[in-house]
Tab-separated table of C-alpha atoms in Angstrom:
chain	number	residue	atom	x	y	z
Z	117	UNK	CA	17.336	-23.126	49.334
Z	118	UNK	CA	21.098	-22.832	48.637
Z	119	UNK	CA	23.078	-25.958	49.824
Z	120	UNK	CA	26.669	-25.800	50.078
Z	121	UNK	CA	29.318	-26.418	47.527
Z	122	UNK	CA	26.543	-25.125	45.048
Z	123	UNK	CA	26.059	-21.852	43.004
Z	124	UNK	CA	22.262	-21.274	43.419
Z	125	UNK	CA	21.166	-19.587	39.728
Z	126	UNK	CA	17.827	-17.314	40.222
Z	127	UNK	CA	15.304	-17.451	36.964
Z	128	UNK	CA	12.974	-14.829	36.381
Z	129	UNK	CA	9.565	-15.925	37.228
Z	130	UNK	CA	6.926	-17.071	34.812
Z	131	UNK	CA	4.383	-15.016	34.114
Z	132	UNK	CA	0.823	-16.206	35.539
Z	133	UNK	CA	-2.792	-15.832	34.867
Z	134	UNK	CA	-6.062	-17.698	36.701
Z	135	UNK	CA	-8.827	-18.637	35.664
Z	136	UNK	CA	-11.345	-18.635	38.769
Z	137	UNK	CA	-9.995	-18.796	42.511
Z	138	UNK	CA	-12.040	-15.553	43.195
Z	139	UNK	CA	-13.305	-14.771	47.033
Z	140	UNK	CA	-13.979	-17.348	48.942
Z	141	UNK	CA	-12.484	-20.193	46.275
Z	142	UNK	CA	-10.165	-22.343	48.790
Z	143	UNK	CA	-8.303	-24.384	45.912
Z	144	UNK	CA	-7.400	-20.736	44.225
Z	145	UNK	CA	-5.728	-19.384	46.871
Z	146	UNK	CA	-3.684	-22.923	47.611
Z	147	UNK	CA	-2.185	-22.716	43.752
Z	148	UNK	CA	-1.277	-19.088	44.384
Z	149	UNK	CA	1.041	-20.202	47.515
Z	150	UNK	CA	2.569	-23.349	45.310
Z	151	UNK	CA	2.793	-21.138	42.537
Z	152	UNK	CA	5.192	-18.425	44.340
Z	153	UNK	CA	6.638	-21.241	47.133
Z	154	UNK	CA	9.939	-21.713	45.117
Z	155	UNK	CA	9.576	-17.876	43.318
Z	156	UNK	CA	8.731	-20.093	39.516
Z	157	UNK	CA	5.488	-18.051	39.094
Z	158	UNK	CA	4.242	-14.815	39.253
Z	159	UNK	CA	0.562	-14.070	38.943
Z	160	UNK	CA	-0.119	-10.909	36.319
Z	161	UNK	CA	-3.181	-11.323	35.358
Z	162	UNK	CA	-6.363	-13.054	36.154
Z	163	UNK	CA	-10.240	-13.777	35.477
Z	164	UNK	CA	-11.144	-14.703	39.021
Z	165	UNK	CA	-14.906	-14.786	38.901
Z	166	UNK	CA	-17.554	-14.744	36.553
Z	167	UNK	CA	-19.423	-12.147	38.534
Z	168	UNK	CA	-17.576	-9.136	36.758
Z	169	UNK	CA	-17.658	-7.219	40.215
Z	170	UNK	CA	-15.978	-10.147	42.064
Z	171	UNK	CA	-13.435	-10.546	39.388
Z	172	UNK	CA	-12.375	-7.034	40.042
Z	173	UNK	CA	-12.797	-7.376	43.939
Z	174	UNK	CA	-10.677	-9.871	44.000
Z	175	UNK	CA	-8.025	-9.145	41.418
Z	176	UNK	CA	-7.345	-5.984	43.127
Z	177	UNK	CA	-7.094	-7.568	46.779
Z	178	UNK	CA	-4.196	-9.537	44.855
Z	179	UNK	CA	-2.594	-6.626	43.961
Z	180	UNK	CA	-3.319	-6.986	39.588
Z	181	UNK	CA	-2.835	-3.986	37.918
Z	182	UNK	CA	-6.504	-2.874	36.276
Z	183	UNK	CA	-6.117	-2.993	33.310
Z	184	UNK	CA	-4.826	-7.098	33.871
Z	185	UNK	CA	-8.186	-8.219	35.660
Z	186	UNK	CA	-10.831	-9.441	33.106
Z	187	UNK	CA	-14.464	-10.700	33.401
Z	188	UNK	CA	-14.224	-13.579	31.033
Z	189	UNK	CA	-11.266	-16.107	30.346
Z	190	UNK	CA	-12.052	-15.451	26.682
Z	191	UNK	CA	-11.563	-12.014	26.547
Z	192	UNK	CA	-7.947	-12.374	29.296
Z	193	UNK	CA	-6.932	-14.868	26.463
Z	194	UNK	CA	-7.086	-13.007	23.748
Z	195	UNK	CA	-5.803	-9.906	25.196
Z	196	UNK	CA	-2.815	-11.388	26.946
Z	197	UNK	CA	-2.236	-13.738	24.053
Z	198	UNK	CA	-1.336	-10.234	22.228
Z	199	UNK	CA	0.327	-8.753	24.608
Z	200	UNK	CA	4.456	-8.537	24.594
Z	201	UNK	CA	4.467	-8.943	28.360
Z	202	UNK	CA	1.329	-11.284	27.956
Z	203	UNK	CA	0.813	-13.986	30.395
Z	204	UNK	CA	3.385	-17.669	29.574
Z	205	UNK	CA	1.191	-19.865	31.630
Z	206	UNK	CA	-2.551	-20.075	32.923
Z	207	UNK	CA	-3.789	-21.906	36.014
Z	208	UNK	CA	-7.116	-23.372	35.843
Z	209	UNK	CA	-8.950	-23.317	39.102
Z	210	UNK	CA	-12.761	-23.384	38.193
Z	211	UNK	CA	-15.386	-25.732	39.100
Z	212	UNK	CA	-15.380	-28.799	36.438
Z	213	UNK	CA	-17.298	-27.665	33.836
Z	214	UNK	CA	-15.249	-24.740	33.048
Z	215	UNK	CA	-11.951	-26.584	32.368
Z	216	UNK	CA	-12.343	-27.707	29.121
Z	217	UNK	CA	-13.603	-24.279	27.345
Z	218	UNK	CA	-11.363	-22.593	29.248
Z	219	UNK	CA	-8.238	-25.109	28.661
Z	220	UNK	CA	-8.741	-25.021	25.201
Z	221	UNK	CA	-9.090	-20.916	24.930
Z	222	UNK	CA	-5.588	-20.884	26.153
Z	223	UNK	CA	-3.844	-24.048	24.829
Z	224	UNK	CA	-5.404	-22.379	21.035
Z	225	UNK	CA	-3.356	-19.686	21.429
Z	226	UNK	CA	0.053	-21.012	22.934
Z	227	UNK	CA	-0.432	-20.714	26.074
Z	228	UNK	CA	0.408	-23.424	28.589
Z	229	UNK	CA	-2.159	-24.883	30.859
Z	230	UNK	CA	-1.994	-25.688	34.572
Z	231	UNK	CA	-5.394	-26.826	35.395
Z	232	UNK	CA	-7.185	-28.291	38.232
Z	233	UNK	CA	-8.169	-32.263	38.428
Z	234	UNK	CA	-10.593	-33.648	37.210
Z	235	UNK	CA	-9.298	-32.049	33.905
Z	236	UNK	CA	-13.250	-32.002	32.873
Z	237	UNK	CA	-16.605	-32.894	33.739
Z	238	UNK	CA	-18.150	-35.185	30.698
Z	239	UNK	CA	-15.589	-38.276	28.592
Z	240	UNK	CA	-16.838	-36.360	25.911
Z	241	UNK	CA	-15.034	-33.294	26.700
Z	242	UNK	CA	-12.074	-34.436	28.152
Z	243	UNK	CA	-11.717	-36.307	24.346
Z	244	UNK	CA	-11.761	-33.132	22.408
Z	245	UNK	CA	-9.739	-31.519	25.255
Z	246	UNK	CA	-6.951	-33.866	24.489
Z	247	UNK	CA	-7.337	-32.947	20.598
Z	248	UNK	CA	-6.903	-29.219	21.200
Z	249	UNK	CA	-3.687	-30.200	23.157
Z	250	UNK	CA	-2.113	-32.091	20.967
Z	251	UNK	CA	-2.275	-29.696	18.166
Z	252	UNK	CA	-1.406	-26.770	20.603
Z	253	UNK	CA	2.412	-25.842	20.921
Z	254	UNK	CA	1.826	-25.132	24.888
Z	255	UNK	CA	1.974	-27.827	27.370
Z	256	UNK	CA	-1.010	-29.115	29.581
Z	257	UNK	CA	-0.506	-29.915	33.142
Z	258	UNK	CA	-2.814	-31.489	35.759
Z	259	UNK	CA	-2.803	-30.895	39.177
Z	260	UNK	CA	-3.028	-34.085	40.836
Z	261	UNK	CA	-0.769	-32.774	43.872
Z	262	UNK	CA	-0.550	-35.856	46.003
Z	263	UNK	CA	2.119	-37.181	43.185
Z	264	UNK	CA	4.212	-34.184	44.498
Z	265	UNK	CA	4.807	-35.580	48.063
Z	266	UNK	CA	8.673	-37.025	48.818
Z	267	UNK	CA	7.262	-40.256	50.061
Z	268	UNK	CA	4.597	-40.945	47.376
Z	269	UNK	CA	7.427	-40.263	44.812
Z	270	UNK	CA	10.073	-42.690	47.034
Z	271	UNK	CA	7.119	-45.329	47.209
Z	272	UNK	CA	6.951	-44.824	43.342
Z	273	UNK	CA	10.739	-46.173	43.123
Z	274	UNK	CA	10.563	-48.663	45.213
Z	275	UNK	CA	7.985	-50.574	43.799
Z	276	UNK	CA	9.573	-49.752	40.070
Z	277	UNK	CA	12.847	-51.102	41.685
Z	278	UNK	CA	11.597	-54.283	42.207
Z	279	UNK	CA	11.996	-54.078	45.933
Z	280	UNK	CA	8.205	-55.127	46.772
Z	281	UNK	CA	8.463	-57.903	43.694
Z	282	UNK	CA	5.220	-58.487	41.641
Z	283	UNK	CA	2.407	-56.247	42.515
Z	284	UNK	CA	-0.570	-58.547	43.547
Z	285	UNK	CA	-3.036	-56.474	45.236
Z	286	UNK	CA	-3.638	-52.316	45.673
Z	287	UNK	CA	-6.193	-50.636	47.866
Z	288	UNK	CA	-6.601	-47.072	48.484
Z	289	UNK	CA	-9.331	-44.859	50.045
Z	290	UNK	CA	-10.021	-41.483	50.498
Z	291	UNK	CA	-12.923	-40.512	52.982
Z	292	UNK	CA	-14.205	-37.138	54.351
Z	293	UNK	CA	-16.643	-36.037	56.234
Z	294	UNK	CA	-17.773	-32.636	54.875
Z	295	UNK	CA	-20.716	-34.068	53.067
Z	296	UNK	CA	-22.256	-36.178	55.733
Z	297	UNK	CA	-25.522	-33.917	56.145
Z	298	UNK	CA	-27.066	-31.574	53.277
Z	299	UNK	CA	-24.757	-28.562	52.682
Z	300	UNK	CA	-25.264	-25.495	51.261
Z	301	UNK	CA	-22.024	-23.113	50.823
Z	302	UNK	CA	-19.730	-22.218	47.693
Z	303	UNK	CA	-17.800	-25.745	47.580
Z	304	UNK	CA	-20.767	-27.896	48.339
Z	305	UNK	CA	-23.147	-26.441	45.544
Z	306	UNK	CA	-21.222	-26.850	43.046
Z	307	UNK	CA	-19.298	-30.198	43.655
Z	308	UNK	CA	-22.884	-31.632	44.317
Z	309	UNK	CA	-24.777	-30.428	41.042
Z	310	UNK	CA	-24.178	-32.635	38.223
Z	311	UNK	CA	-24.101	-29.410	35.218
Z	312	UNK	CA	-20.876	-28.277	37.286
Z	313	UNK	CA	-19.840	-31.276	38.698
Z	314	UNK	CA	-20.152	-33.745	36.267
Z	315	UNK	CA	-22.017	-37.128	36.646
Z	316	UNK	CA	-19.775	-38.444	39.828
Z	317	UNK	CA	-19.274	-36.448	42.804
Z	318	UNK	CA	-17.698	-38.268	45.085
Z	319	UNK	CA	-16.117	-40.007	42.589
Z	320	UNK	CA	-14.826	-37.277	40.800
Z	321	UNK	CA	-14.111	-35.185	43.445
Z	322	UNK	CA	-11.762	-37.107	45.531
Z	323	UNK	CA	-12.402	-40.566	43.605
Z	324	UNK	CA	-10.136	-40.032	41.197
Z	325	UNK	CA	-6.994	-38.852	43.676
Z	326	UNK	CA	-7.205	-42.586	44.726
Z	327	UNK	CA	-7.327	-43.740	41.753
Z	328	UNK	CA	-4.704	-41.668	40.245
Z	329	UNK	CA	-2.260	-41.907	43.248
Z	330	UNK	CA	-2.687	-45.866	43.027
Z	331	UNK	CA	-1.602	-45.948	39.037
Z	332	UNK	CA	1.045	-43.845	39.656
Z	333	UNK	CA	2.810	-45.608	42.737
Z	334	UNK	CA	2.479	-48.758	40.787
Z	335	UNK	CA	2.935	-48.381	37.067
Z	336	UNK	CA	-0.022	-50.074	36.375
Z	337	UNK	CA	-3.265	-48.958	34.590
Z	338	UNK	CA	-6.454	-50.621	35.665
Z	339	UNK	CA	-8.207	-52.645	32.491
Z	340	UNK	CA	-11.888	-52.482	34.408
Z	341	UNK	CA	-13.373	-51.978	37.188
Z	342	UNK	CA	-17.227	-53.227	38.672
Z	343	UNK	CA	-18.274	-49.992	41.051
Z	344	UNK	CA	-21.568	-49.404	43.828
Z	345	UNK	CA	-22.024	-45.579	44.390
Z	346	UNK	CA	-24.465	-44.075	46.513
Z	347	UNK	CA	-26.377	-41.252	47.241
Z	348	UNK	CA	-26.737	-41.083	50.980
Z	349	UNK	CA	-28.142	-37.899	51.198
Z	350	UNK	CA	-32.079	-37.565	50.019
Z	351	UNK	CA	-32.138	-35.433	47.167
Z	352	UNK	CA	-28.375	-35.595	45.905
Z	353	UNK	CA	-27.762	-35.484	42.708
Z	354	UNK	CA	-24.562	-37.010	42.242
Z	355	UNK	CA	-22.544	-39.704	44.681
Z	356	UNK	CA	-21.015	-39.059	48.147
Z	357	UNK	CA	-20.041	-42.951	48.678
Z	358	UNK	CA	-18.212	-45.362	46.075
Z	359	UNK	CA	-16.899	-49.111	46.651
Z	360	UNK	CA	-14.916	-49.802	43.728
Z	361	UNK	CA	-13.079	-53.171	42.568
Z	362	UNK	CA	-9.728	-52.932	40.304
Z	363	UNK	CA	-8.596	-55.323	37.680
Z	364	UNK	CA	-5.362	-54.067	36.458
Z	365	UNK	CA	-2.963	-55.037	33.587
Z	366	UNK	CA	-0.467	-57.865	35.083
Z	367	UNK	CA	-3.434	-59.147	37.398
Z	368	UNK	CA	-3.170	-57.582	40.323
Z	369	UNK	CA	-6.314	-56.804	41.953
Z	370	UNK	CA	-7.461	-53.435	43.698
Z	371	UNK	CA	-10.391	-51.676	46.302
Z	372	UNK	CA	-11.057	-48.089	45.882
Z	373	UNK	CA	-13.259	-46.779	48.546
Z	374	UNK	CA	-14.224	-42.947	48.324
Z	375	UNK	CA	-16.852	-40.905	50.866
Z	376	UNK	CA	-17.550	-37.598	51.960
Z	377	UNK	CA	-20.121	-38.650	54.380
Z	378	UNK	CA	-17.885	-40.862	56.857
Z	379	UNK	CA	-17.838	-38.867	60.262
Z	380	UNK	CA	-14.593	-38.610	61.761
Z	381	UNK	CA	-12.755	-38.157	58.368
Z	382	UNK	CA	-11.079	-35.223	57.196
Z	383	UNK	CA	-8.813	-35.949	54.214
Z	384	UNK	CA	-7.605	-39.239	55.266
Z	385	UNK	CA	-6.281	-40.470	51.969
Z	386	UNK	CA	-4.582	-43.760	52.542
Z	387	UNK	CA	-2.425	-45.956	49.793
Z	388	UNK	CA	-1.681	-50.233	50.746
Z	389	UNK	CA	0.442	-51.943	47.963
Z	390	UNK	CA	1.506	-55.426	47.905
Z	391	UNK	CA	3.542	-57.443	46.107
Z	392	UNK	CA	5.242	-60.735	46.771
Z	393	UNK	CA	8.111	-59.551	48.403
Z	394	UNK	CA	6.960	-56.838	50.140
Z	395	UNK	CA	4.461	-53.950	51.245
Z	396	UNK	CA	3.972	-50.373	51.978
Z	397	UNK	CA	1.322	-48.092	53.664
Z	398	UNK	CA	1.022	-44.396	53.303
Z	399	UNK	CA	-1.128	-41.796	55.177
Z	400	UNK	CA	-2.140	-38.689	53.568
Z	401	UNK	CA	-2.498	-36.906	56.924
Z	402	UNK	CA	0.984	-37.778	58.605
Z	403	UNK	CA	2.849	-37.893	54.866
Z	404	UNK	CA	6.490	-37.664	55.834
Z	405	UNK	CA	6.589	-41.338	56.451
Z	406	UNK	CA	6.177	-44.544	54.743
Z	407	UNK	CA	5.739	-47.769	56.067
Z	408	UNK	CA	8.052	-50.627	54.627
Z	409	UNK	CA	7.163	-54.215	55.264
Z	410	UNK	CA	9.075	-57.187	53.767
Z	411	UNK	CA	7.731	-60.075	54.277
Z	412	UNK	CA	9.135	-62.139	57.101
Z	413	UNK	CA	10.994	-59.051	58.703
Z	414	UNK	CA	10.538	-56.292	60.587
Z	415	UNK	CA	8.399	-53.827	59.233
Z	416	UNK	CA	10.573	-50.221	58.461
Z	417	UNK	CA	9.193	-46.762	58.679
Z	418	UNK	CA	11.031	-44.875	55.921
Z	419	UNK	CA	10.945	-41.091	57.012
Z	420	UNK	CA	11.154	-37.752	54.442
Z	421	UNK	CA	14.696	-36.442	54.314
Z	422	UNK	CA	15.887	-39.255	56.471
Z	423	UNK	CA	17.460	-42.710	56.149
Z	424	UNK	CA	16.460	-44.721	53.211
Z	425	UNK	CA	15.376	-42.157	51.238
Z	426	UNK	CA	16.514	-42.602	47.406
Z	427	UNK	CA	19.127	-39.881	46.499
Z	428	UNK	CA	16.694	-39.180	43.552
Z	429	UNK	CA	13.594	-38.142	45.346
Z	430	UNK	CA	15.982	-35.428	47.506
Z	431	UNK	CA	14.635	-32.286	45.424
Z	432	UNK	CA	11.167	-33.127	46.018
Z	433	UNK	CA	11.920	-32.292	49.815
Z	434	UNK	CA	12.760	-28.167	51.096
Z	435	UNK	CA	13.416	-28.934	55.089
Z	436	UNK	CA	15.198	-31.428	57.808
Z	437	UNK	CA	13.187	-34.033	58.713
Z	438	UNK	CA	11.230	-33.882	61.686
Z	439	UNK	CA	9.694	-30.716	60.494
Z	440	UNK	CA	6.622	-31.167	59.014
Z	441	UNK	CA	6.049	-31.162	54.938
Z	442	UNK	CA	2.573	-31.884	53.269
Z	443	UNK	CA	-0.304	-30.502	50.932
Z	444	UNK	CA	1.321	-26.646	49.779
Z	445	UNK	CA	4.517	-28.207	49.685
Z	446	UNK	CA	3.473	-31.157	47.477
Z	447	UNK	CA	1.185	-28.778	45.530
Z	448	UNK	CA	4.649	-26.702	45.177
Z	449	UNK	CA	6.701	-29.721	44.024
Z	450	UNK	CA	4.147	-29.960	41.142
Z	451	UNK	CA	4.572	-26.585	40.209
Z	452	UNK	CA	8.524	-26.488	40.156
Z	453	UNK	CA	8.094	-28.939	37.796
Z	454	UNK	CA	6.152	-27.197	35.631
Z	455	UNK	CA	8.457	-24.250	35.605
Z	456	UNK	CA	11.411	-26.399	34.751
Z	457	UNK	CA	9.224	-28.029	32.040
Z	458	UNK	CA	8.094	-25.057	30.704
Z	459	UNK	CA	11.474	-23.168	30.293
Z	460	UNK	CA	12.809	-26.011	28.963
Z	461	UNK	CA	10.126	-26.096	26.294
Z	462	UNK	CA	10.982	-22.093	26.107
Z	463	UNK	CA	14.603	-23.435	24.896
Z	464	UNK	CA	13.639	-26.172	22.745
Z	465	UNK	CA	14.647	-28.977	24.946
Z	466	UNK	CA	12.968	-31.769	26.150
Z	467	UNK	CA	12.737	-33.086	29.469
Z	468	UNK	CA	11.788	-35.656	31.980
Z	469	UNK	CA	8.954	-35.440	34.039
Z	470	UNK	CA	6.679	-37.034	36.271
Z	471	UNK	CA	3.901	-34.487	35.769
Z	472	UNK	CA	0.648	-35.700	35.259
Z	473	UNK	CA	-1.240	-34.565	31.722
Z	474	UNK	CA	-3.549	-35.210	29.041
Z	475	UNK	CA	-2.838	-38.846	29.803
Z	476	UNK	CA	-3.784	-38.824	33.123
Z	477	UNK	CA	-6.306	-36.441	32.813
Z	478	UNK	CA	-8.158	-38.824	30.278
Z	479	UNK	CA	-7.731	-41.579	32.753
Z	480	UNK	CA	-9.177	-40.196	35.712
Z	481	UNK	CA	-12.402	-38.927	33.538
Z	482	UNK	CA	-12.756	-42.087	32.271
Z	483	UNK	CA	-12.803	-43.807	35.505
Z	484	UNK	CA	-15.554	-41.999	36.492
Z	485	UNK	CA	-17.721	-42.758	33.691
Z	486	UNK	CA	-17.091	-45.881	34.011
Z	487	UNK	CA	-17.957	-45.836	37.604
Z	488	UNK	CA	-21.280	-44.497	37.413
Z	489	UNK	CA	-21.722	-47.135	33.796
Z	490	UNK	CA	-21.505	-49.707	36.180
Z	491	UNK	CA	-23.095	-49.039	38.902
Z	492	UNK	CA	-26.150	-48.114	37.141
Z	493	UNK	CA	-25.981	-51.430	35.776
Z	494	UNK	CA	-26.002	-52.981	39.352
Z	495	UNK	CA	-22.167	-53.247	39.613
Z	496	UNK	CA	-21.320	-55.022	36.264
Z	497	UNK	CA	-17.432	-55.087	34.774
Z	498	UNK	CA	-17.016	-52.320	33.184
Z	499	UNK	CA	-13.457	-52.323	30.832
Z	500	UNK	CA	-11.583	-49.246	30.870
Z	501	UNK	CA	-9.612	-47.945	27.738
C-alpha cells in the first residue's frame, strides 16, 4: 500500500518451500495467501504430501515447476539446499509430529523455518528442536497468528504502558464446536490420534493459542498451572475439554478454558485482562475492536485504524477502519515480519521483533505436558519451567 509523501521500495520476494499443505490441508492453503498477501514470499518448491502421487497432484495445481515438487522433505532439503536458486525459507504445515524432523532437516542446512504451532508433539522433541536451532545459522519462526492482529498487538502496549496498572487476574478461552460428536475426516483423524497429535488435543490444538495469546498481551509467563481435561467423546484418545488455573510470575492469577465440543462455538477465542487500574476484552470473531474499561469510567471501545490506536501498531493494519480485518490478515502480519527479519539477517543486521520462536514454541509444548501431568494426577500444581 503506498501512502503519500512516501517512496514505496519493492523487494524481490523470498523464495518458499512447504512442507505438507497438500489437497484438502486447510492450514496449507491459509499460509500460502499470508505468504504472498504483502508479495514477501514466493512459493518454488514444495513436499506437499507424503503420498508421492498427491505431492505431485498438488504441486502442479500450484503451478511448481516438476522438477521442484518432491515426495519427502528430506530429499526437497537436500536438493534445494544445493541449489543456486534453492529455496531461503521453508513453511512447515504438517500435522504435529512431523515438525520437529522436518524443522531440523532444514534449520541443519541453513535454511530458515516458518513452522506451524504447536512447534512439536512430545517436550522431548521440542528440547532437541531448540538445540538444532540454536546451532543453525537460519532463523525459526512460529506461527502463532493471533499475535499478528492490530488490536492484540495495541492491547500488548497498553498493558506494557502501564495504562491497566498491575496485572491481577487473566482469563482466556477458546471453544469450538467441530468435535462435539465422533468425526472422521482429514483434520479430525489426525488432531485426535495421540502418534500425530501428541498427548493433548484439545489442549494442543487450540489450548495453547490461549495460552500463548495471554503471555504475550501481558508480559508475563505462568510459573504453574493445576489442569482437568476430558475426554467427552467415548473412545478419544486425547482431550476435547480443558479447565485450566494460572499462577503467573508477579501473582496474578489466570483461567484457561479450551473445547471443541461446545455447540454453538466456532472459533470464539476470547482474551479478559485486569489490572488495578483498568481492563480490556477482546473477541477473536469481531477482532477490529477492543474493549477499554478503567475503572470508575466509562468503558471505551478502541477500534483498528481508528482513534486511540498507538502510532506504533499502524503497520500491523492494510485498510480504513470499518472494513473488516482478521485471520489471513493477521496470519499476513506474521509473515511480513518474517520477511523483514529474514533479509535483515540476509544483511547481517539485527532487528526487533515480536515474532514468536523457539521460546515460545518451548512454552506452549510445555504447557501441555504439564496439562495432561496434572490432570492425570487429579488436578495437582504442576510448576512450569
Amino acid at each position: 500500500m503506498a501512502i503519500e509523501g512516501t517512496e514505496v521500495t519493492f523487494q524481490r520476494p523470498i523464495r518458499l518451500g512447504m512442507v505438507g499443505g497438500g489437497k484438502d490441508a486447510f492450514i496449507g492453503a491459509v499460509h500460502r495467501i499470508a505468504a504472498r498477501l504483502d508479495n514477501s514470499f514466493e512459493l518454488v518448491a514444495g513436499a506437499l504430501s507424503s503420498t508421492p502421487d498427491k505431492a505431485i497432484a498438488s504441486g502442479q495445481a500450484l503451478g511448481l515447476k516438476e522438477d521442484r515438487i518432491y515426495s519427502s522433505f528430506e530429499d526437497m532439503a537436500k536438493r534445494e539446499a544445493r541449489l543456486k536458486d534453492g529455496i531461503e525459507a521453508v513453511a512447515i504445515v504438517t500435522p504435529n509430529h512431523v515438525h520437529y524432523p522436518a524443522a531440523k532437516a532444514f534449520l541443519k542446512r541453513g535454511i530458515h523455518v516458518i513452522c506451524d504451532k504447536p512447534m512439536t508433539s512430545t517436550l522431548a522433541d521440542a528440547k532437541k528442536l531448540a538445540k538444532a536451532a540454536a546451532a543453525s545459522p537460519a532463523l525459526f519462526i512460529l506461527t502463532h497468528n493471533y499475535t499478528g492482529y492490530p488490536m492484540i498487538r495495541q492491547a500488548r502496549e497498553m498493558v506494557k504502558n502501564g495504562e491497566l496498572g498491575t496485572i491481577r487476574v487473566i482469563q482466556v478461552e477458546y471453544p469450538q464446536d467441530w468435535l462435539t460428536v465422533e468425526q472422521h475426516n482429514k483434520q479430525a483423524d489426525w488432531r485426535t490420534d495421540p502418534a500425530r497429535s501428541g498427548a493433548g488435543g484439545a489442549t494442543g490444538d487450540i489450548g495453547t493459542h490461549a495460552y500463548n495469546l495471554a503471555c504475550f498481551v501481558t508480559g508475563l509467563r505462568a510459573e504453574s498451572l493445576a489442569a482437568d481435561l476430558q475426554s467427552f467423546v467415548p473412545g478419544r484418545q486425547v482431550d476435547d475439554n480443558g479447565h485450566v488455573m494460572l499462577r503467573f510470575d508477579g501473582g496474578a492469577r489466570g483461567m484457561l478454558w479450551c473445547s471443541q465440543v461446545a455447540p454453538g462455538n466456532e472459533n470464539n477465542l476470547k482474551l479478559r485482562v485486569y489490572g488495578d487500574k483498568a481492563g480490556i476484552e477482546w473477541h477473536q470473531e469481531n477482532p477490529n475492536y477492543l474493549q477499554y474499561s478503567p475503572f470508575g469510567e466509562p468503558a471505551k471501545r478502541l477500534t483498528r485504524g481508528g482513534a486511540g490506536m498507538l502510532e506504533s501498531i499502524a503497520p500491523t493494519t492494510r485498510i480504513p477502519p470499518g472494513h473488516p480485518e482478521g485471520y489471513l490478515e493477521g496470519f499476513a502480519n506474521l509473515y511480513r515480519e518474517a520477511a523483514d527479519a529474514i533479509r535483515a539477517h540476509r544483511e547481517g543486521k539485527s532487528t526487533q521483533t515480536l515474532l514468536p520462536g523457539i521460546k515460545e514454541g518451548l512454552a506452549g509444548v510445555e504447557f501441555v505436558d504439564a496439562c495432561v501431568r496434572s490432570s492425570a494426577r487429579n488436578t495437582v500444581w504442576v510448576k512450569l519451567g
